[in-house]
Amino acid sequence: MNVIEVQGLKKDYPLGKTIVHALRGIDFSVEEGAFLSIVGPSGSGKTTLLNIIGCIDHPTAGRVRIHDQEISELNDKQITDLRLHRIGFIFQSFNLIPVLNVWENVEFPLLLMKDKRKEEIAARVERLIRAVGLLDYMAHKPAELSGGQRQRVAIARALVGNPDIVLADEPTANLDSETSESILKLMRELNEAERTTFIFSTHDPEVLKYAGKIVKIKDGMIVGQE
Amino acid sequence: MGLVTRLSWRNLVRQKKRNLFLGICIGFGMMILVVANSFSHGMVDVLINEVVSYAFGHLVVDGTQGNSYFTMIRDKERIVKIIEENIKPEDLLEINENLGMMGRAVGNGEADNVVVVGVTIEEDEKYFFNDFFTLLDGNFDDYFSTDYEYPVIVSSAMAKSLNVKVHDTIKIRIPMVTGQIQAAKLTVIAIADASNTFMNMVLFMQGYRVKELLGYKPWESASLQVTLRDPLKTAKYYADILHEKLKPGVICVAGKIGRADCQLVAFKHHDQAKEALRAEVTIVAGDPEKAWEKRGVMVSKALAQKLGLKAGDKFNYSYQTKFRGIYEEEFTVDAIYDSRTKLGADVLLVNEERIHDILNTYLPAEFQEFLAEDDPLYTALATEWKLLRRSKDSQELEKLYKNERKNKSTQSRLNIITMYEGASDILKLEAVLNLLTMNAVLILFFIILIGVVNTLRMTIKERTREIGTIRAIGMQKRDVRNVFIMETLFLTALSCIAGVTLGIVVIKVLGAFTFNSTGALSIILKDGRLVFKLAPLSILGNFLLILVIACVTAYFPARHAANLSAVEALRHYE
Ligand SMILES: Nc1ncnc2c1ncn2[C@@H]1O[C@H](COP(=O)(O)OP(=O)(O)OP(=O)(O)O)[C@@H](O)[C@H]1O
Ligand SMILES: [Mg+2]
């Protein structure tokens, strides 16, 4: 079954008097439980594509379906809810909330869901913090963590709400190669353990070792799939 | 703690300098507000309690007569009873005679104008002295002493001005109710200052002594000052009730001519009233001209027949007075009349101007009920006194008295005044003072407006990526907006609380200083100190208003933040 289906996706950015065609017609689908990597050179449109799939950006043309739900039919409140419940984000620069400690950062999406009981939240948060190996750092603020640790927190946060898809835009770009490797390993493990679909972008060939499926894009178009 | 609350609180205590700065500004504004507010309340309090209520009373039943500057209530007992019956005991603190008159005093070679004021104090109320005065010399016990004819308490300023010490005598010349000038010797028994310099020219003396000095009879009274527990709330209410209950009845005094019983009734010395009466009363003998005149006397046909009286005859009319036994007055029959109304009975009908003075001086033991208020004759007949209509403010009151003094009638007048009318000019100050507080609120308003908008704008710019993150994760716009509003609310509330606390400290400090002022400003000082009075409700009201202002001000930038596009926000780099 496909979690995501993308058809004829186009994205134009007006830039002064000209128009940048960031995506020029993308068709692809992602199966449930996939560990998909989007590769391409800088400026090829990876971020743009992930943002649109992640429902934080709108395409200029084309359709995105998540779990057979056509995104363009939803209003902002519904889309926000969809992001909360179905999508997890991992950002290149971690984007943790600086005033919250590790536990609170991970807990954040669950609190937003409003329908979770306290014990349920605590159990889930603890499980994920354990899974990313940060049990000893629960009370630390992001500023007190290393880059790799921060990204682990971000991974825990992305997964805590039990989303269908986790989107990671160059999750390892700000990390050294050793840490990158451990992060990718962790993502892969979680992908297998939780059966969560992972889509991550990268331009680092090293990273590709871990990928399941690979989609190559260039100049806003898919140039190959493996 | 909810997520929104937690986030806004944590963001606030990130302790950005500008938050602190804005907080200090708001707190400082709030402090000014508290000080200004308390000052104006304290000032109004002093004015009402120390000045206005002494000068005007909370509620005054004022009796006047002719163009005398003295106040006079002829039957104290009766009016006091009406007051006591109509003001709930829990609201009524006391009823005092407003005894006071300005006179010229001569001490040891020095003279000054003084006001002699009667303050009735029982021997078991001596504590009053220490509450009210600061004793500098002498002994308050002598206030009750019968060794002196007129023992008085004198302020230090007045003692200096008259060059007198304790036990010295002050010669005084002071007008009396009767119109004569009283010359008396007062003995200084104590030199003591009242809390307010307003009292400096006052010589205090036991009430009954002042009454005697000024020539009031024991049963008479100067205007009655009613002290209420909560004058701000009840003064007007009770004034209206008393005004209703003090409506006078038609004069009707049961008396005798020889052995025959008769009723003395008076008609108004007023063309319209006489016109109305002529329709009901037919002169059958005598001189109609004379009968309707100022000193006109008429006898009903029935009474004339019974007594064998003819026009021009003299007769003696007597009645039982309340305090002075039987009073007898000689009348001459100007005319004999016939009437089918109640006036046709055994009635002696006279012009009011003929008998007001008599009835005032020789109070009848009882006034009988002659006519109901709805009787057509009612408006033509004279009443026991004239009840003046209630005035709205000082100006109206002044005009009313001015007009009444021009009125040549000998009828006595009653007027019900609260401090609001009596001192409405002084109380206007309250409005001015409230403006002061309003100014503080306005200043605060601008601090908040400018400060909050700018601070929030900077904060939002700084946290753009954070906003993008929480939006991407799935926080609704509304919650994002609330995070920022809440943060502003926290900041404002905390600053306000700090400001109030600081304000209270400032009040305590300022209130501790003593000023040696005797100028006009000293009237607002109590024991030489500025008076502050915290008005918690008013401050709470302002506090809530400020929170609302802050909330509204924060709303727009916060909404702007919430409406940021998540992608744009995430792409934002500083
Ligand atoms: N907001 C924007 N306004 C104008 N042009 C944009 C905007 N965002 C992206 N672009 C352009 O769209 C194209 C695709 O950008 P995108 O960020 O998706 O590339 P990318 O593959 O993620 O690159 P990188 O590997 O460097 O992150 C680029 O040419 C970029 O300049
Ligand atoms: Mg990119």
mmCIF file of C-alpha atoms in Angstrom, chain A residues 13 51 56-57 76-77 80-81 83-84 89 91 93 95 97-100 104 107-109 111-112 114 141 157, chain B residues 3 6-7 10-11 14 465-466 468-479 565-568 570-571 573:
data_model
loop_
_atom_site.group_PDB
_atom_site.id
_atom_site.type_symbol
_atom_site.label_atom_id
_atom_site.label_comp_id
_atom_site.label_asym_id
_atom_site.label_seq_id
_atom_site.Cartn_x
_atom_site.Cartn_y
_atom_site.Cartn_z
ATOM 1 C CA TYR A 13 9.186 30.524 -7.194
ATOM 2 C CA ASN A 51 8.210 20.479 2.289
ATOM 3 C CA ILE A 56 4.049 22.822 5.055
ATOM 4 C CA ASP A 57 4.246 24.132 1.498
ATOM 5 C CA ASP A 76 -5.118 25.050 7.493
ATOM 6 C CA LYS A 77 -6.516 23.648 10.710
ATOM 7 C CA THR A 80 -1.990 21.257 10.901
ATOM 8 C CA ASP A 81 -3.775 18.341 12.521
ATOM 9 C CA ARG A 83 0.969 17.099 10.285
ATOM 10 C CA LEU A 84 0.610 16.554 14.009
ATOM 11 C CA PHE A 89 9.901 16.189 10.932
ATOM 12 C CA PHE A 91 15.444 19.152 10.374
ATOM 13 C CA SER A 93 19.605 22.127 12.007
ATOM 14 C CA ASN A 95 15.198 22.945 15.463
ATOM 15 C CA ILE A 97 12.799 24.363 21.271
ATOM 16 C CA PRO A 98 15.538 25.987 23.320
ATOM 17 C CA VAL A 99 13.474 26.711 26.420
ATOM 18 C CA LEU A 100 12.352 23.111 26.809
ATOM 19 C CA GLU A 104 9.718 18.329 27.168
ATOM 20 C CA GLU A 107 6.754 15.296 24.787
ATOM 21 C CA PHE A 108 5.718 18.343 22.779
ATOM 22 C CA PRO A 109 3.741 16.690 19.941
ATOM 23 C CA LEU A 111 0.778 17.390 24.437
ATOM 24 C CA LEU A 112 -0.469 19.046 21.275
ATOM 25 C CA LYS A 114 -4.637 16.773 23.672
ATOM 26 C CA LYS A 141 18.322 21.824 27.545
ATOM 27 C CA ARG A 157 10.302 13.994 18.795
ATOM 28 C CA LEU B 3 1.733 23.570 26.970
ATOM 29 C CA ARG B 6 4.574 26.571 29.885
ATOM 30 C CA LEU B 7 6.010 27.758 26.628
ATOM 31 C CA ARG B 10 9.654 29.755 29.768
ATOM 32 C CA ASN B 11 10.053 32.197 26.929
ATOM 33 C CA ARG B 14 14.639 33.572 29.000
ATOM 34 C CA ARG B 465 12.391 29.568 13.043
ATOM 35 C CA GLU B 466 10.949 28.361 16.302
ATOM 36 C CA GLY B 468 8.103 27.547 11.887
ATOM 37 C CA THR B 469 9.151 24.482 13.858
ATOM 38 C CA ILE B 470 6.166 24.350 16.166
ATOM 39 C CA ARG B 471 3.812 25.053 13.301
ATOM 40 C CA ALA B 472 5.418 22.201 11.295
ATOM 41 C CA ILE B 473 5.182 19.854 14.243
ATOM 42 C CA GLY B 474 1.478 20.597 14.387
ATOM 43 C CA MET B 475 0.673 23.453 16.742
ATOM 44 C CA GLN B 476 -2.453 25.297 15.661
ATOM 45 C CA LYS B 477 -2.279 28.973 14.738
ATOM 46 C CA ARG B 478 -4.482 29.832 17.671
ATOM 47 C CA ASP B 479 -2.113 28.256 20.155
ATOM 48 C CA SER B 565 3.997 30.510 6.727
ATOM 49 C CA ALA B 566 5.751 27.532 8.255
ATOM 50 C CA VAL B 567 8.130 27.086 5.285
ATOM 51 C CA GLU B 568 9.075 30.735 5.191
ATOM 52 C CA LEU B 570 11.780 27.652 8.791
ATOM 53 C CA ARG B 571 13.902 29.138 6.053
ATOM 54 C CA TYR B 573 18.050 32.825 9.204
#
